[in-house]
Amino acid sequence: MKTAVYPGSFDPITNGHLDVIIRAANIFDKLVVAVLNNSSKHPVFSVEERVELIRESVPKIPGCEITVTSFDGLLADFAQEIGATTVVKGLRAMSDFEYEFQQALANRKMNHRLDTVFLMTSDKYMYLSSSLVREIGRHGGDISDFVPLRIQKRVLEKLSK
Ligand code: PNS
């Protein structure tokens, strides 16, 4: 059983995240999507809302058990707790690389069994981010190409408040 963890803020989940989840699910037996309970970042969506929105968005993928949960503290410790030996990250552009490289090395320093695997974003999601969705949604713009269909209404309602 190969377990991977896909961590993030997911404030909110985007179609880019969903693309990474689906592709990772085709590689690993078990995928834990882990939402960081990052109170210091003042997320728009509560951790419970973010977990719920991801659960509603993720389809069943034969051959992979996908679970969605939240975590506090260090990813390296959380991965050990759940028996994950791989971290999955999406890479959009070279600008993501330096930060991700640093995180991957730090995580492996803290947990020697933990490797990070990067999935290149699908080209149509290269520019997409949760902050872009928040910005567009807050001003009443069209987010229909950016977030999973099943959660669009809820995301828009929250952002326009
Ligand atoms: O979606 P994000 O905000 O880019 O995700 C960042 C995340 C949650 C993956 C990263 O901040 C993280 O792993 N935070 C937990 C604390 C930690 O372990 N930091 C890395 C080593 S310093």
mmCIF file with all atom_site columns, C-alpha atoms and ligand atoms in Angstrom:
data_model
loop_
_atom_site.group_PDB
_atom_site.id
_atom_site.type_symbol
_atom_site.label_atom_id
_atom_site.label_alt_id
_atom_site.label_comp_id
_atom_site.label_asym_id
_atom_site.label_entity_id
_atom_site.label_seq_id
_atom_site.pdbx_PDB_ins_code
_atom_site.Cartn_x
_atom_site.Cartn_y
_atom_site.Cartn_z
_atom_site.occupancy
_atom_site.B_iso_or_equiv
_atom_site.pdbx_formal_charge
_atom_site.auth_seq_id
_atom_site.auth_comp_id
_atom_site.auth_asym_id
_atom_site.auth_atom_id
_atom_site.pdbx_PDB_model_num
ATOM   1   C CA  . MET A 1 1   ? 0.000   0.000  0.000   1.00 0.00 ? 1   MET A CA  1
ATOM   2   C CA  . LYS A 1 2   ? 1.637   3.255  -1.136  1.00 0.00 ? 2   LYS A CA  1
ATOM   3   C CA  . THR A 1 3   ? 0.219   6.262  0.719   1.00 0.00 ? 3   THR A CA  1
ATOM   4   C CA  . ALA A 1 4   ? 0.780   9.838  -0.411  1.00 0.00 ? 4   ALA A CA  1
ATOM   5   C CA  . VAL A 1 5   ? -0.252  13.098 1.183   1.00 0.00 ? 5   VAL A CA  1
ATOM   6   C CA  . TYR A 1 6   ? -1.321  16.144 -0.823  1.00 0.00 ? 6   TYR A CA  1
ATOM   7   C CA  . PRO A 1 7   ? -1.109  19.118 1.554   1.00 0.00 ? 7   PRO A CA  1
ATOM   8   C CA  . GLY A 1 8   ? -2.262  22.671 1.035   1.00 0.00 ? 8   GLY A CA  1
ATOM   9   C CA  . SER A 1 9   ? -4.334  25.585 2.196   1.00 0.00 ? 9   SER A CA  1
ATOM   10  C CA  . PHE A 1 10  ? -7.103  24.921 -0.370  1.00 0.00 ? 10  PHE A CA  1
ATOM   11  C CA  . ASP A 1 11  ? -8.765  28.299 0.329   1.00 0.00 ? 11  ASP A CA  1
ATOM   12  C CA  . PRO A 1 12  ? -10.753 27.234 -1.674  1.00 0.00 ? 12  PRO A CA  1
ATOM   13  C CA  . ILE A 1 13  ? -9.995  24.119 -3.759  1.00 0.00 ? 13  ILE A CA  1
ATOM   14  C CA  . THR A 1 14  ? -9.595  24.982 -7.462  1.00 0.00 ? 14  THR A CA  1
ATOM   15  C CA  . ASN A 1 15  ? -9.828  22.934 -10.649 1.00 0.00 ? 15  ASN A CA  1
ATOM   16  C CA  . GLY A 1 16  ? -6.011  22.969 -10.643 1.00 0.00 ? 16  GLY A CA  1
ATOM   17  C CA  . HIS A 1 17  ? -5.963  21.211 -7.247  1.00 0.00 ? 17  HIS A CA  1
ATOM   18  C CA  . LEU A 1 18  ? -8.595  18.757 -8.425  1.00 0.00 ? 18  LEU A CA  1
ATOM   19  C CA  . ASP A 1 19  ? -6.510  17.938 -11.495 1.00 0.00 ? 19  ASP A CA  1
ATOM   20  C CA  . VAL A 1 20  ? -3.518  17.120 -9.260  1.00 0.00 ? 20  VAL A CA  1
ATOM   21  C CA  . ILE A 1 21  ? -5.710  15.001 -6.938  1.00 0.00 ? 21  ILE A CA  1
ATOM   22  C CA  . ILE A 1 22  ? -7.080  12.940 -9.815  1.00 0.00 ? 22  ILE A CA  1
ATOM   23  C CA  . ARG A 1 23  ? -3.662  12.409 -11.379 1.00 0.00 ? 23  ARG A CA  1
ATOM   24  C CA  . ALA A 1 24  ? -2.075  11.489 -8.022  1.00 0.00 ? 24  ALA A CA  1
ATOM   25  C CA  . ALA A 1 25  ? -4.933  9.044  -7.381  1.00 0.00 ? 25  ALA A CA  1
ATOM   26  C CA  . ASN A 1 26  ? -3.944  7.249  -10.557 1.00 0.00 ? 26  ASN A CA  1
ATOM   27  C CA  . ILE A 1 27  ? -0.440  6.746  -9.151  1.00 0.00 ? 27  ILE A CA  1
ATOM   28  C CA  . PHE A 1 28  ? -0.935  5.951  -5.450  1.00 0.00 ? 28  PHE A CA  1
ATOM   29  C CA  . ASP A 1 29  ? -3.069  3.365  -3.601  1.00 0.00 ? 29  ASP A CA  1
ATOM   30  C CA  . LYS A 1 30  ? -4.068  5.811  -0.928  1.00 0.00 ? 30  LYS A CA  1
ATOM   31  C CA  . LEU A 1 31  ? -4.146  9.606  -1.122  1.00 0.00 ? 31  LEU A CA  1
ATOM   32  C CA  . VAL A 1 32  ? -4.705  11.828 1.894   1.00 0.00 ? 32  VAL A CA  1
ATOM   33  C CA  . VAL A 1 33  ? -5.678  15.378 0.940   1.00 0.00 ? 33  VAL A CA  1
ATOM   34  C CA  . ALA A 1 34  ? -4.587  17.371 3.976   1.00 0.00 ? 34  ALA A CA  1
ATOM   35  C CA  . VAL A 1 35  ? -5.812  20.891 4.674   1.00 0.00 ? 35  VAL A CA  1
ATOM   36  C CA  . LEU A 1 36  ? -3.472  22.984 6.811   1.00 0.00 ? 36  LEU A CA  1
ATOM   37  C CA  . ASN A 1 37  ? -5.279  24.508 9.751   1.00 0.00 ? 37  ASN A CA  1
ATOM   38  C CA  . ASN A 1 38  ? -3.449  27.793 9.169   1.00 0.00 ? 38  ASN A CA  1
ATOM   39  C CA  . SER A 1 39  ? -5.016  30.295 11.509  1.00 0.00 ? 39  SER A CA  1
ATOM   40  C CA  . SER A 1 40  ? -2.091  32.688 10.994  1.00 0.00 ? 40  SER A CA  1
ATOM   41  C CA  . LYS A 1 41  ? -2.970  33.087 7.301   1.00 0.00 ? 41  LYS A CA  1
ATOM   42  C CA  . HIS A 1 42  ? -6.557  34.182 8.054   1.00 0.00 ? 42  HIS A CA  1
ATOM   43  C CA  . PRO A 1 43  ? -8.183  31.979 5.437   1.00 0.00 ? 43  PRO A CA  1
ATOM   44  C CA  . VAL A 1 44  ? -11.553 33.020 4.009   1.00 0.00 ? 44  VAL A CA  1
ATOM   45  C CA  . PHE A 1 45  ? -12.985 29.512 4.395   1.00 0.00 ? 45  PHE A CA  1
ATOM   46  C CA  . SER A 1 46  ? -12.787 27.777 7.777   1.00 0.00 ? 46  SER A CA  1
ATOM   47  C CA  . VAL A 1 47  ? -10.828 24.547 7.902   1.00 0.00 ? 47  VAL A CA  1
ATOM   48  C CA  . GLU A 1 48  ? -14.111 22.607 8.213   1.00 0.00 ? 48  GLU A CA  1
ATOM   49  C CA  . GLU A 1 49  ? -15.529 24.380 5.136   1.00 0.00 ? 49  GLU A CA  1
ATOM   50  C CA  . ARG A 1 50  ? -12.374 23.690 3.132   1.00 0.00 ? 50  ARG A CA  1
ATOM   51  C CA  . VAL A 1 51  ? -12.434 19.992 4.026   1.00 0.00 ? 51  VAL A CA  1
ATOM   52  C CA  . GLU A 1 52  ? -16.137 19.805 3.145   1.00 0.00 ? 52  GLU A CA  1
ATOM   53  C CA  . LEU A 1 53  ? -15.674 21.587 -0.214  1.00 0.00 ? 53  LEU A CA  1
ATOM   54  C CA  . ILE A 1 54  ? -12.885 19.177 -1.170  1.00 0.00 ? 54  ILE A CA  1
ATOM   55  C CA  . ARG A 1 55  ? -14.947 16.133 -0.142  1.00 0.00 ? 55  ARG A CA  1
ATOM   56  C CA  . GLU A 1 56  ? -17.804 17.347 -2.326  1.00 0.00 ? 56  GLU A CA  1
ATOM   57  C CA  . SER A 1 57  ? -15.502 17.949 -5.293  1.00 0.00 ? 57  SER A CA  1
ATOM   58  C CA  . VAL A 1 58  ? -13.433 14.762 -5.374  1.00 0.00 ? 58  VAL A CA  1
ATOM   59  C CA  . PRO A 1 59  ? -14.780 11.955 -7.564  1.00 0.00 ? 59  PRO A CA  1
ATOM   60  C CA  . LYS A 1 60  ? -14.332 8.248  -6.842  1.00 0.00 ? 60  LYS A CA  1
ATOM   61  C CA  . ILE A 1 61  ? -11.187 6.954  -8.549  1.00 0.00 ? 61  ILE A CA  1
ATOM   62  C CA  . PRO A 1 62  ? -11.022 3.159  -8.914  1.00 0.00 ? 62  PRO A CA  1
ATOM   63  C CA  . GLY A 1 63  ? -7.884  1.750  -7.296  1.00 0.00 ? 63  GLY A CA  1
ATOM   64  C CA  . CYS A 1 64  ? -7.276  4.653  -4.936  1.00 0.00 ? 64  CYS A CA  1
ATOM   65  C CA  . GLU A 1 65  ? -8.743  5.416  -1.559  1.00 0.00 ? 65  GLU A CA  1
ATOM   66  C CA  . ILE A 1 66  ? -8.948  9.189  -1.244  1.00 0.00 ? 66  ILE A CA  1
ATOM   67  C CA  . THR A 1 67  ? -9.522  10.741 2.160   1.00 0.00 ? 67  THR A CA  1
ATOM   68  C CA  . VAL A 1 68  ? -9.738  14.401 3.104   1.00 0.00 ? 68  VAL A CA  1
ATOM   69  C CA  . THR A 1 69  ? -8.663  15.684 6.488   1.00 0.00 ? 69  THR A CA  1
ATOM   70  C CA  . SER A 1 70  ? -6.960  18.605 8.207   1.00 0.00 ? 70  SER A CA  1
ATOM   71  C CA  . PHE A 1 71  ? -3.688  18.881 10.071  1.00 0.00 ? 71  PHE A CA  1
ATOM   72  C CA  . ASP A 1 72  ? -1.841  21.198 12.421  1.00 0.00 ? 72  ASP A CA  1
ATOM   73  C CA  . GLY A 1 73  ? 1.884   21.594 12.857  1.00 0.00 ? 73  GLY A CA  1
ATOM   74  C CA  . LEU A 1 74  ? 4.578   20.133 10.666  1.00 0.00 ? 74  LEU A CA  1
ATOM   75  C CA  . LEU A 1 75  ? 3.785   18.216 7.504   1.00 0.00 ? 75  LEU A CA  1
ATOM   76  C CA  . ALA A 1 76  ? 6.766   15.919 8.177   1.00 0.00 ? 76  ALA A CA  1
ATOM   77  C CA  . ASP A 1 77  ? 5.195   14.807 11.475  1.00 0.00 ? 77  ASP A CA  1
ATOM   78  C CA  . PHE A 1 78  ? 1.714   14.470 10.007  1.00 0.00 ? 78  PHE A CA  1
ATOM   79  C CA  . ALA A 1 79  ? 3.029   12.302 7.158   1.00 0.00 ? 79  ALA A CA  1
ATOM   80  C CA  . GLN A 1 80  ? 4.688   9.987  9.675   1.00 0.00 ? 80  GLN A CA  1
ATOM   81  C CA  . GLU A 1 81  ? 1.476   9.789  11.738  1.00 0.00 ? 81  GLU A CA  1
ATOM   82  C CA  . ILE A 1 82  ? -0.575  8.632  8.756   1.00 0.00 ? 82  ILE A CA  1
ATOM   83  C CA  . GLY A 1 83  ? 2.101   6.381  7.254   1.00 0.00 ? 83  GLY A CA  1
ATOM   84  C CA  . ALA A 1 84  ? 2.655   8.482  4.114   1.00 0.00 ? 84  ALA A CA  1
ATOM   85  C CA  . THR A 1 85  ? 6.107   8.326  2.530   1.00 0.00 ? 85  THR A CA  1
ATOM   86  C CA  . THR A 1 86  ? 5.369   10.669 -0.371  1.00 0.00 ? 86  THR A CA  1
ATOM   87  C CA  . VAL A 1 87  ? 4.236   14.280 -0.519  1.00 0.00 ? 87  VAL A CA  1
ATOM   88  C CA  . VAL A 1 88  ? 2.472   15.280 -3.722  1.00 0.00 ? 88  VAL A CA  1
ATOM   89  C CA  . LYS A 1 89  ? 2.748   18.870 -4.899  1.00 0.00 ? 89  LYS A CA  1
ATOM   90  C CA  . GLY A 1 90  ? 1.570   20.604 -8.045  1.00 0.00 ? 90  GLY A CA  1
ATOM   91  C CA  . LEU A 1 91  ? 4.038   22.827 -9.892  1.00 0.00 ? 91  LEU A CA  1
ATOM   92  C CA  . ARG A 1 92  ? 2.705   25.617 -12.074 1.00 0.00 ? 92  ARG A CA  1
ATOM   93  C CA  . ALA A 1 93  ? 5.707   27.683 -13.053 1.00 0.00 ? 93  ALA A CA  1
ATOM   94  C CA  . MET A 1 94  ? 9.387   28.137 -12.346 1.00 0.00 ? 94  MET A CA  1
ATOM   95  C CA  . SER A 1 95  ? 8.346   30.732 -9.775  1.00 0.00 ? 95  SER A CA  1
ATOM   96  C CA  . ASP A 1 96  ? 6.878   27.922 -7.644  1.00 0.00 ? 96  ASP A CA  1
ATOM   97  C CA  . PHE A 1 97  ? 10.071  25.943 -7.813  1.00 0.00 ? 97  PHE A CA  1
ATOM   98  C CA  . GLU A 1 98  ? 12.379  27.684 -5.341  1.00 0.00 ? 98  GLU A CA  1
ATOM   99  C CA  . TYR A 1 99  ? 9.827   27.632 -2.526  1.00 0.00 ? 99  TYR A CA  1
ATOM   100 C CA  . GLU A 1 100 ? 8.814   24.043 -3.220  1.00 0.00 ? 100 GLU A CA  1
ATOM   101 C CA  . PHE A 1 101 ? 12.429  22.891 -3.441  1.00 0.00 ? 101 PHE A CA  1
ATOM   102 C CA  . GLN A 1 102 ? 13.138  24.411 -0.035  1.00 0.00 ? 102 GLN A CA  1
ATOM   103 C CA  . GLN A 1 103 ? 10.027  22.816 1.479   1.00 0.00 ? 103 GLN A CA  1
ATOM   104 C CA  . ALA A 1 104 ? 10.841  19.408 0.002   1.00 0.00 ? 104 ALA A CA  1
ATOM   105 C CA  . LEU A 1 105 ? 14.383  19.483 1.381   1.00 0.00 ? 105 LEU A CA  1
ATOM   106 C CA  . ALA A 1 106 ? 13.248  20.685 4.813   1.00 0.00 ? 106 ALA A CA  1
ATOM   107 C CA  . ASN A 1 107 ? 10.580  17.994 4.969   1.00 0.00 ? 107 ASN A CA  1
ATOM   108 C CA  . ARG A 1 108 ? 13.084  15.292 4.096   1.00 0.00 ? 108 ARG A CA  1
ATOM   109 C CA  . LYS A 1 109 ? 15.547  16.628 6.638   1.00 0.00 ? 109 LYS A CA  1
ATOM   110 C CA  . MET A 1 110 ? 12.856  16.298 9.314   1.00 0.00 ? 110 MET A CA  1
ATOM   111 C CA  . ASN A 1 111 ? 11.510  12.965 8.082   1.00 0.00 ? 111 ASN A CA  1
ATOM   112 C CA  . HIS A 1 112 ? 14.104  10.926 6.191   1.00 0.00 ? 112 HIS A CA  1
ATOM   113 C CA  . ARG A 1 113 ? 11.506  8.609  4.696   1.00 0.00 ? 113 ARG A CA  1
ATOM   114 C CA  . LEU A 1 114 ? 9.542   11.455 3.147   1.00 0.00 ? 114 LEU A CA  1
ATOM   115 C CA  . ASP A 1 115 ? 10.043  12.221 -0.545  1.00 0.00 ? 115 ASP A CA  1
ATOM   116 C CA  . THR A 1 116 ? 8.229   14.875 -2.545  1.00 0.00 ? 116 THR A CA  1
ATOM   117 C CA  . VAL A 1 117 ? 6.843   14.191 -5.992  1.00 0.00 ? 117 VAL A CA  1
ATOM   118 C CA  . PHE A 1 118 ? 5.909   17.110 -8.228  1.00 0.00 ? 118 PHE A CA  1
ATOM   119 C CA  . LEU A 1 119 ? 3.154   16.891 -10.805 1.00 0.00 ? 119 LEU A CA  1
ATOM   120 C CA  . MET A 1 120 ? 3.353   19.517 -13.529 1.00 0.00 ? 120 MET A CA  1
ATOM   121 C CA  . THR A 1 121 ? 0.131   21.409 -13.788 1.00 0.00 ? 121 THR A CA  1
ATOM   122 C CA  . SER A 1 122 ? -2.061  20.856 -16.808 1.00 0.00 ? 122 SER A CA  1
ATOM   123 C CA  . ASP A 1 123 ? -1.428  23.834 -19.079 1.00 0.00 ? 123 ASP A CA  1
ATOM   124 C CA  . LYS A 1 124 ? -4.978  25.163 -18.781 1.00 0.00 ? 124 LYS A CA  1
ATOM   125 C CA  . TYR A 1 125 ? -4.451  25.670 -15.027 1.00 0.00 ? 125 TYR A CA  1
ATOM   126 C CA  . MET A 1 126 ? -1.009  27.288 -15.176 1.00 0.00 ? 126 MET A CA  1
ATOM   127 C CA  . TYR A 1 127 ? -2.226  30.662 -13.993 1.00 0.00 ? 127 TYR A CA  1
ATOM   128 C CA  . LEU A 1 128 ? -4.854  29.409 -11.567 1.00 0.00 ? 128 LEU A CA  1
ATOM   129 C CA  . SER A 1 129 ? -4.623  29.867 -7.797  1.00 0.00 ? 129 SER A CA  1
ATOM   130 C CA  . SER A 1 130 ? -6.972  30.077 -4.830  1.00 0.00 ? 130 SER A CA  1
ATOM   131 C CA  . SER A 1 131 ? -6.093  33.743 -4.366  1.00 0.00 ? 131 SER A CA  1
ATOM   132 C CA  . LEU A 1 132 ? -7.127  34.472 -7.963  1.00 0.00 ? 132 LEU A CA  1
ATOM   133 C CA  . VAL A 1 133 ? -10.466 32.714 -7.329  1.00 0.00 ? 133 VAL A CA  1
ATOM   134 C CA  . ARG A 1 134 ? -10.982 34.716 -4.134  1.00 0.00 ? 134 ARG A CA  1
ATOM   135 C CA  . GLU A 1 135 ? -10.208 37.999 -5.896  1.00 0.00 ? 135 GLU A CA  1
ATOM   136 C CA  . ILE A 1 136 ? -12.509 37.344 -8.864  1.00 0.00 ? 136 ILE A CA  1
ATOM   137 C CA  . GLY A 1 137 ? -15.313 35.923 -6.717  1.00 0.00 ? 137 GLY A CA  1
ATOM   138 C CA  . ARG A 1 138 ? -15.167 38.790 -4.248  1.00 0.00 ? 138 ARG A CA  1
ATOM   139 C CA  . HIS A 1 139 ? -15.909 41.220 -7.083  1.00 0.00 ? 139 HIS A CA  1
ATOM   140 C CA  . GLY A 1 140 ? -18.730 39.140 -8.505  1.00 0.00 ? 140 GLY A CA  1
ATOM   141 C CA  . GLY A 1 141 ? -16.723 37.807 -11.455 1.00 0.00 ? 141 GLY A CA  1
ATOM   142 C CA  . ASP A 1 142 ? -17.243 34.486 -13.199 1.00 0.00 ? 142 ASP A CA  1
ATOM   143 C CA  . ILE A 1 143 ? -15.403 31.636 -11.443 1.00 0.00 ? 143 ILE A CA  1
ATOM   144 C CA  . SER A 1 144 ? -17.103 28.836 -13.352 1.00 0.00 ? 144 SER A CA  1
ATOM   145 C CA  . ASP A 1 145 ? -13.905 27.747 -15.130 1.00 0.00 ? 145 ASP A CA  1
ATOM   146 C CA  . PHE A 1 146 ? -11.882 27.861 -11.948 1.00 0.00 ? 146 PHE A CA  1
ATOM   147 C CA  . VAL A 1 147 ? -13.610 25.829 -9.235  1.00 0.00 ? 147 VAL A CA  1
ATOM   148 C CA  . PRO A 1 148 ? -15.362 22.452 -9.369  1.00 0.00 ? 148 PRO A CA  1
ATOM   149 C CA  . LEU A 1 149 ? -18.949 22.751 -10.598 1.00 0.00 ? 149 LEU A CA  1
ATOM   150 C CA  . ARG A 1 150 ? -20.504 21.177 -7.497  1.00 0.00 ? 150 ARG A CA  1
ATOM   151 C CA  . ILE A 1 151 ? -19.158 23.833 -5.146  1.00 0.00 ? 151 ILE A CA  1
ATOM   152 C CA  . GLN A 1 152 ? -19.344 26.967 -7.302  1.00 0.00 ? 152 GLN A CA  1
ATOM   153 C CA  . LYS A 1 153 ? -22.539 28.284 -5.718  1.00 0.00 ? 153 LYS A CA  1
ATOM   154 C CA  . ARG A 1 154 ? -21.252 27.870 -2.167  1.00 0.00 ? 154 ARG A CA  1
ATOM   155 C CA  . VAL A 1 155 ? -17.893 29.428 -2.977  1.00 0.00 ? 155 VAL A CA  1
ATOM   156 C CA  . LEU A 1 156 ? -19.510 32.444 -4.655  1.00 0.00 ? 156 LEU A CA  1
ATOM   157 C CA  . GLU A 1 157 ? -21.958 32.946 -1.782  1.00 0.00 ? 157 GLU A CA  1
ATOM   158 C CA  . LYS A 1 158 ? -19.146 32.998 0.732   1.00 0.00 ? 158 LYS A CA  1
ATOM   159 C CA  . LEU A 1 159 ? -16.849 35.231 -1.320  1.00 0.00 ? 159 LEU A CA  1
ATOM   160 C CA  . SER A 1 160 ? -19.499 37.816 -2.087  1.00 0.00 ? 160 SER A CA  1
ATOM   161 C CA  . LYS A 1 161 ? -20.403 38.275 1.609   1.00 0.00 ? 161 LYS A CA  1
HETATM 162 O O1  . PNS B 2 .   ? -1.463  25.683 -0.450  1.00 0.00 ? 1   PNS B O1  1
HETATM 163 P P1  . PNS B 2 .   ? -0.230  26.209 0.244   1.00 0.00 ? 1   PNS B P1  1
HETATM 164 O O2  . PNS B 2 .   ? -0.568  27.349 1.182   1.00 0.00 ? 1   PNS B O2  1
HETATM 165 O O3  . PNS B 2 .   ? 0.869   26.558 -0.707  1.00 0.00 ? 1   PNS B O3  1
HETATM 166 O O4  . PNS B 2 .   ? 0.310   24.980 1.142   1.00 0.00 ? 1   PNS B O4  1
HETATM 167 C C1  . PNS B 2 .   ? 1.454   25.113 1.926   1.00 0.00 ? 1   PNS B C1  1
HETATM 168 C C2  . PNS B 2 .   ? 1.625   23.906 2.855   1.00 0.00 ? 1   PNS B C2  1
HETATM 169 C C3  . PNS B 2 .   ? 0.396   23.693 3.695   1.00 0.00 ? 1   PNS B C3  1
HETATM 170 C C4  . PNS B 2 .   ? 1.890   22.681 2.036   1.00 0.00 ? 1   PNS B C4  1
HETATM 171 C C5  . PNS B 2 .   ? 2.854   24.205 3.739   1.00 0.00 ? 1   PNS B C5  1
HETATM 172 O O5  . PNS B 2 .   ? 2.718   25.491 4.286   1.00 0.00 ? 1   PNS B O5  1
HETATM 173 C C6  . PNS B 2 .   ? 3.029   23.231 4.897   1.00 0.00 ? 1   PNS B C6  1
HETATM 174 O O6  . PNS B 2 .   ? 3.364   22.082 4.688   1.00 0.00 ? 1   PNS B O6  1
HETATM 175 N N1  . PNS B 2 .   ? 2.789   23.723 6.134   1.00 0.00 ? 1   PNS B N1  1
HETATM 176 C C7  . PNS B 2 .   ? 2.921   22.941 7.362   1.00 0.00 ? 1   PNS B C7  1
HETATM 177 C C8  . PNS B 2 .   ? 4.142   23.380 8.183   1.00 0.00 ? 1   PNS B C8  1
HETATM 178 C C9  . PNS B 2 .   ? 5.383   22.745 7.584   1.00 0.00 ? 1   PNS B C9  1
HETATM 179 O O7  . PNS B 2 .   ? 5.587   21.570 7.737   1.00 0.00 ? 1   PNS B O7  1
HETATM 180 N N2  . PNS B 2 .   ? 6.191   23.557 6.835   1.00 0.00 ? 1   PNS B N2  1
HETATM 181 C C10 . PNS B 2 .   ? 7.270   23.034 6.021   1.00 0.00 ? 1   PNS B C10 1
HETATM 182 C C11 . PNS B 2 .   ? 8.580   22.932 6.683   1.00 0.00 ? 1   PNS B C11 1
HETATM 183 S S1  . PNS B 2 .   ? 9.187   24.437 7.341   1.00 0.00 ? 1   PNS B S1  1
#
